Every structure is written in structure tokens, then in C-alpha cells.
GROMACS .gro file of C-alpha atoms in nm:
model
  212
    1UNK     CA    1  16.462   0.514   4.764
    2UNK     CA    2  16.644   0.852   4.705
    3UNK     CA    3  16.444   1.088   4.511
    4UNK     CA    4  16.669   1.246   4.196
    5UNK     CA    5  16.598   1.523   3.977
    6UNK     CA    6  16.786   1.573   3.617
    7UNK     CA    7  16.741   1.763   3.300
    8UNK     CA    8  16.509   1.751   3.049
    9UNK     CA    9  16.748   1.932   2.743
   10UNK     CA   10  17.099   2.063   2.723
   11UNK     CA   11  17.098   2.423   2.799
   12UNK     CA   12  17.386   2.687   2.761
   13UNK     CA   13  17.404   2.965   2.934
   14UNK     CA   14  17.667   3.326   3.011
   15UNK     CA   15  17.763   3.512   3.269
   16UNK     CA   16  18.018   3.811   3.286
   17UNK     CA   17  18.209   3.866   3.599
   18UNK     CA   18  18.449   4.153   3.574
   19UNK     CA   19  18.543   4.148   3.250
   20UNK     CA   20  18.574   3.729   3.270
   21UNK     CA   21  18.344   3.530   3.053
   22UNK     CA   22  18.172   3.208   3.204
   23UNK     CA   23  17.987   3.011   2.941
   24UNK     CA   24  17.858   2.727   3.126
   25UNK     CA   25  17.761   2.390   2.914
   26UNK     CA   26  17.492   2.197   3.104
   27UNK     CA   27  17.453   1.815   2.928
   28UNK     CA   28  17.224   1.559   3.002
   29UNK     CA   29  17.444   1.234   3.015
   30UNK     CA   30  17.351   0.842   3.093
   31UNK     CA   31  17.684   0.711   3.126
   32UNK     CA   32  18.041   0.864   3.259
   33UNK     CA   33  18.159   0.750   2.918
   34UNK     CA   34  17.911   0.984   2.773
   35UNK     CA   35  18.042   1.223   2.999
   36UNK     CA   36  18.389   1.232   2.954
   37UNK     CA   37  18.297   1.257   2.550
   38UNK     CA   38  18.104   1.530   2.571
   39UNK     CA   39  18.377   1.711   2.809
   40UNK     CA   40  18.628   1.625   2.484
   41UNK     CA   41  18.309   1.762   2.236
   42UNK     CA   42  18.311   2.114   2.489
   43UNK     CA   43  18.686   2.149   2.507
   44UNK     CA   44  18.732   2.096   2.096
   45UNK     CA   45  18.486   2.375   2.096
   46UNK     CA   46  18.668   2.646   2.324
   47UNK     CA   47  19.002   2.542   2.266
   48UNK     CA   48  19.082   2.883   2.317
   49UNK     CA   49  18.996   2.890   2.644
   50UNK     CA   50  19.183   2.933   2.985
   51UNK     CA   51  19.008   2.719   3.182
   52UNK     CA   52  18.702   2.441   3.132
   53UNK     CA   53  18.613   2.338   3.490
   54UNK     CA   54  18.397   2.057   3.481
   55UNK     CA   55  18.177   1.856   3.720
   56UNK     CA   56  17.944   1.551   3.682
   57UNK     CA   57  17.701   1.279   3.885
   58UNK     CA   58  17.593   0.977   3.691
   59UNK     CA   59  17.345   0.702   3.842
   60UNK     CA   60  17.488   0.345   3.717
   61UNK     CA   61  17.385   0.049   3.869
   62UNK     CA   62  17.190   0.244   4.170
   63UNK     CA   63  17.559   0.398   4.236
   64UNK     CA   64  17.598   0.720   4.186
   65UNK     CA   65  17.934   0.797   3.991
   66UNK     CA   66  18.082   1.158   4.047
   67UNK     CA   67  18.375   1.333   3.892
   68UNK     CA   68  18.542   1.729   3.916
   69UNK     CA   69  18.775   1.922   3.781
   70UNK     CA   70  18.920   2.272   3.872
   71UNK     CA   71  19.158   2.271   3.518
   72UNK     CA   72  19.407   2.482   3.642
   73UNK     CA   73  19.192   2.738   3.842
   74UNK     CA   74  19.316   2.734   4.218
   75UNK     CA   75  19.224   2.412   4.401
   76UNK     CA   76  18.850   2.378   4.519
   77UNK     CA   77  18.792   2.682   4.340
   78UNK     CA   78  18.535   2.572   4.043
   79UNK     CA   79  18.479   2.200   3.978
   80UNK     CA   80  18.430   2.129   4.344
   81UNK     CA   81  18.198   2.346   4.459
   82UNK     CA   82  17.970   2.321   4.113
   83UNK     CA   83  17.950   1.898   4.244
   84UNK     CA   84  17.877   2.051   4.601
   85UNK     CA   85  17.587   2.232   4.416
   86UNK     CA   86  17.448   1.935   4.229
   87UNK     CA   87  17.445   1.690   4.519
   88UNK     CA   88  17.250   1.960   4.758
   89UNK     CA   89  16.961   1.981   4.409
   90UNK     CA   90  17.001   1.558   4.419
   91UNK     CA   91  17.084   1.596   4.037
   92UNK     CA   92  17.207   1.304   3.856
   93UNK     CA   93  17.276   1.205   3.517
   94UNK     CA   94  17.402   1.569   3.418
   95UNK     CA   95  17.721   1.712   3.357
   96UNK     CA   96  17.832   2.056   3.388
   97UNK     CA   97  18.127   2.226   3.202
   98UNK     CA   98  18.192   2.558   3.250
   99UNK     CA   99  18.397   2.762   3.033
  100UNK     CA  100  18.599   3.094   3.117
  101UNK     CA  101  18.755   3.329   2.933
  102UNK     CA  102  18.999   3.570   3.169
  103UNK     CA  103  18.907   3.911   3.151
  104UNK     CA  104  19.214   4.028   3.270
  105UNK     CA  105  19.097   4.107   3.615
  106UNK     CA  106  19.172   3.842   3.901
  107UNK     CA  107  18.892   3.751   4.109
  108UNK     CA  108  19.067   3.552   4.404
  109UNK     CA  109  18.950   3.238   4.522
  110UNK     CA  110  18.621   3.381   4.674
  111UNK     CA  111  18.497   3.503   4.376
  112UNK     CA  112  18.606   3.253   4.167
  113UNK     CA  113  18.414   3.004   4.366
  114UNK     CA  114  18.090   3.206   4.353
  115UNK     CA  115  18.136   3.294   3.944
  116UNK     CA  116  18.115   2.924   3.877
  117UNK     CA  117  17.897   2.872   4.118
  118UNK     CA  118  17.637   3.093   3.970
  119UNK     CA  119  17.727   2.996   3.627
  120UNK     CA  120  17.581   2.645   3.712
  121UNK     CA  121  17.266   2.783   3.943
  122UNK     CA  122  17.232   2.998   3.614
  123UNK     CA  123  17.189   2.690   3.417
  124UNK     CA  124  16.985   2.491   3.685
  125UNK     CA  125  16.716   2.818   3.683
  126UNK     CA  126  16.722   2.799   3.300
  127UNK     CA  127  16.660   2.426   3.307
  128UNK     CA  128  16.361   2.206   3.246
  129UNK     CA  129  16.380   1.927   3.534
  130UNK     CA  130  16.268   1.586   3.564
  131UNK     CA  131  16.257   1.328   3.895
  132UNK     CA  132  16.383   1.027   3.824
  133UNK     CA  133  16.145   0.730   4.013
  134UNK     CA  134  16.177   0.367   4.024
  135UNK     CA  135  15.971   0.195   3.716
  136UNK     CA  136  15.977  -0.109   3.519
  137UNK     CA  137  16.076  -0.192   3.143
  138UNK     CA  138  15.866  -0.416   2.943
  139UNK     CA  139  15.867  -0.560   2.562
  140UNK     CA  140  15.567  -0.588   2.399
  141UNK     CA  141  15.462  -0.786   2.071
  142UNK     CA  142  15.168  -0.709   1.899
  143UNK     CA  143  15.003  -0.668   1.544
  144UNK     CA  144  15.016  -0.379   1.260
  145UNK     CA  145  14.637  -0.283   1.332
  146UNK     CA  146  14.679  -0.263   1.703
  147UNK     CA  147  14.946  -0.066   1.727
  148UNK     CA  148  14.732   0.285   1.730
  149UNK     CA  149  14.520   0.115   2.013
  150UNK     CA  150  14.818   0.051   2.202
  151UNK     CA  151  14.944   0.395   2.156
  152UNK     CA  152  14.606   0.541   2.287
  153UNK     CA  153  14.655   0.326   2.590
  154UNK     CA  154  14.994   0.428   2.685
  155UNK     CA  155  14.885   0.779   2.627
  156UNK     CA  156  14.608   0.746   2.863
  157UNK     CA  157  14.787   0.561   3.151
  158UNK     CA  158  15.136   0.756   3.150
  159UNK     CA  159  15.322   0.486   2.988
  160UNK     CA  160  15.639   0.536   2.781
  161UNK     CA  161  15.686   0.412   2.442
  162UNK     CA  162  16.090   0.426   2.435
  163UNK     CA  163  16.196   0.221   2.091
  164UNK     CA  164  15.944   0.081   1.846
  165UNK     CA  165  16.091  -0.192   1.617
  166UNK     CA  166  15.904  -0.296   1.329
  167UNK     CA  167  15.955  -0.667   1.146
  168UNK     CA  168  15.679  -0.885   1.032
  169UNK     CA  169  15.471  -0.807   1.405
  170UNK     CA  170  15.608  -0.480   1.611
  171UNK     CA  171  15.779  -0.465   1.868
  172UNK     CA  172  15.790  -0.205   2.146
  173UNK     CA  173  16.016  -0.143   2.428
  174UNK     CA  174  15.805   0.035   2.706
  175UNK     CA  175  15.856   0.278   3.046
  176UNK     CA  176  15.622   0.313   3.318
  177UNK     CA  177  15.587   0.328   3.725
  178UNK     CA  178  15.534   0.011   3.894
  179UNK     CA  179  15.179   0.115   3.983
  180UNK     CA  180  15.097   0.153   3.637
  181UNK     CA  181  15.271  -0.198   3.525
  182UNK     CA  182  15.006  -0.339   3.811
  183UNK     CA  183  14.747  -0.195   3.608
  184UNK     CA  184  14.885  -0.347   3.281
  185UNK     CA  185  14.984  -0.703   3.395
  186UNK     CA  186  14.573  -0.717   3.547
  187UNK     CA  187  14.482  -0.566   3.175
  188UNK     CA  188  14.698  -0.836   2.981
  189UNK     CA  189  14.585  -1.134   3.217
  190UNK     CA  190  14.213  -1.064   3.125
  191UNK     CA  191  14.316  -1.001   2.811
  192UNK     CA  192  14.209  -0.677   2.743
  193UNK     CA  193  14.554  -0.576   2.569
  194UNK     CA  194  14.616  -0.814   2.259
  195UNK     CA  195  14.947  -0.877   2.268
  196UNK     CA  196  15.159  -1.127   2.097
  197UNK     CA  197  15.378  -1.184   2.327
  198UNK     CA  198  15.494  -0.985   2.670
  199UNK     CA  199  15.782  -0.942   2.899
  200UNK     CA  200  15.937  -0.781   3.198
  201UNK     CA  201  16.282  -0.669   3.144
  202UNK     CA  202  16.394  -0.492   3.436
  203UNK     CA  203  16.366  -0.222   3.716
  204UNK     CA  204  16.520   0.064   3.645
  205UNK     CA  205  16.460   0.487   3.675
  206UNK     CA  206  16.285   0.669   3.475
  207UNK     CA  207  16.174   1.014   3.400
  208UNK     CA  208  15.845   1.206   3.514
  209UNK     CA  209  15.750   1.526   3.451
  210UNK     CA  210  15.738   1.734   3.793
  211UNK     CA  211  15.418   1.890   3.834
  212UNK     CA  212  15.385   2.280   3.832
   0.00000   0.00000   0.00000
């Protein structure tokens, strides 16, 4: 199993290279639909702009899904070279746009490659990162005045509430690493989690803080 890193926020940061000004967008995407609306969202924003090179890896269905664009800077110049980047750091679900405004000074293909370049290890440095590690989702059912034991529990045993629905019981849609779903199932078969009901739902990756 491939070990992949993403972000934890979307961060913006600026560089100035002669006079040219890189504002590099880095967004935390799930899907290359996502993607390709949030490159729309950044190039709305600059419209102004000369170029917005873009580059993005997306982990569907185990596959990884990449995409680049140089937007009319010379060819391998920007977008490639910022993929080339995220592959070597094994980041996934992220997408980088990076914005420049010409400062009236060419830099040649040399230092255009190493402005965007740095724009995005710029952003990476400024970044909060994650691994992403095999785990399980699960649904839980359980009653109103067990929902704040429940909570306690996942707090203490690094499981992930991710939605909490709430009808006549509540319902919660839960995260966690397959050793800790080991420790669960043995907790719900001797019944020391009242639940209502309980289901797998399927493997998938998700996030974990890396340690400092």
C-alpha cells in the first residue's frame, strides 16, 4: 500500500521573481470534478492575469488521476514540473494553481520552471500535511443519551465521527484504521458499545495527523 500525504487547509501563498508576481492557490480537492471547479473559482478571481498554470493528483478508486497545464507559458515550463513536484512529496487529493502576473522582465524557460516551482514548494512549506492510510467506514445507530458516551469513546480510540444525522435514534457515519475497527467489532460483540444497529460500509483512506 502506497503511503500518501495531502493537505490539511487551503493555503495561499506569493512570491516575486523579477518584477513577476506568482500567487500560488494550493486546494484541497476529493474529486477531479472538484478540481476543475475550483480551477474555474481561481481563474474568475484573476481574470486579469497572464497566465494560471495549474497542476493536480486526485486518488479515485485507488487510481490516482493527474492533470497539468502550462496556460500559455512555454511548454513544460510550469504545470509540468509543479506535478513532477507533487508526485516526488506522494501528494494526492490537492490541486495547485499558480497565478502570474508579468513583470515585464522575461525569465526564460529556466527560470520560469524554478519560479513555479518554488511557488508550489512555497505552499507545501506553508502547509499543514496529513498521510492518508487505509481505514474502514462504519454506520452506527444508537440512542439520544448515549450519544456523549459514544463521543468519549471515539475520542479516546482515534476514531472519526464524519456526519451525525439525527431522526427519532442518531445516526453516525464513522472513520477509523482497521486496527482500531478490530478493537470496536470485539467491543460491540461483548456488547460493551450499545448500539442500535451497526455496519461496515467500506474500505477506503483516510486522514491521520503526522506526528511531530
Amino acid at each position: 500500500m502506497n503511503r500518501y500525504l495531502t493537505i490539511k487547509n487551503n493555503i495561499e501563498t506569493e512570491i516575486v521573481v523579477k518584477k513577476s508576481k506568482f500567487i500560488a492557490n494550493f486546494i484541497k480537492v476529493t474529486s477531479k470534478e472538484q478540481a476543475e471547479e475550483e480551477i474555474k473559482k481561481v481563474k474568475k478571481k484573476y481574470f486579469d492575469a497572464r497566465h494560471n498554470c495549474i497542476s493536480y493528483r486526485v486518488l479515485e478508486d485507488e487510481k490516482i488521476v493527474e492533470r497539468f497545464s502550462d496556460d500559455g507559458e512555454p511548454s513544460g515550463t510550469a504545470g509540468g514540473p509543479m506535478l513532477n513536484i507533487l508526485q516526488k512529496n506522494n501528494l494526492v487529493n490537492v490541486l495547485i494553481v499558480v497565478t502570474r502576473y508579468f513583470g515585464g522582465i522575461l525569465l526564460g524557460t529556466g527560470g520560469l520552471v524554478r519560479a513555479y516551482s518554488d511557488s508550489l514548494q512555497t505552499s507545501i512549506e506553508e502547509s499543514t500535511l496529513l498521510e492518508l492510510t487505509i481505514g474502514t467506514e462504519c454506520e452506527v445507530k444508537l440512542e439520544y443519551n448515549y450519544f456523549e458516551k459514544f463521543k468519549y469513546y471515539c475520542k479516546n480510540n482515534d476514531i472519526q465521527i464524519k456526519d451525525t444525522t439525527y431522526t427519532e435514534e442518531i445516526v453516525c457515519k464513522i472513520e477509523m484504521e482497521e486496527d482500531k475497527k478490530e478493537k470496536l467489532l470485539k467491543d460491540y460483540a461483548l456488547k460493551n458499545l450499545n448500539f442500535l444497529d451497526f455496519k461496515v460500509l467500506s474500505k477506503k483512506y483516510i486522514e491521520k495527523s503526522i506526528p511531530k
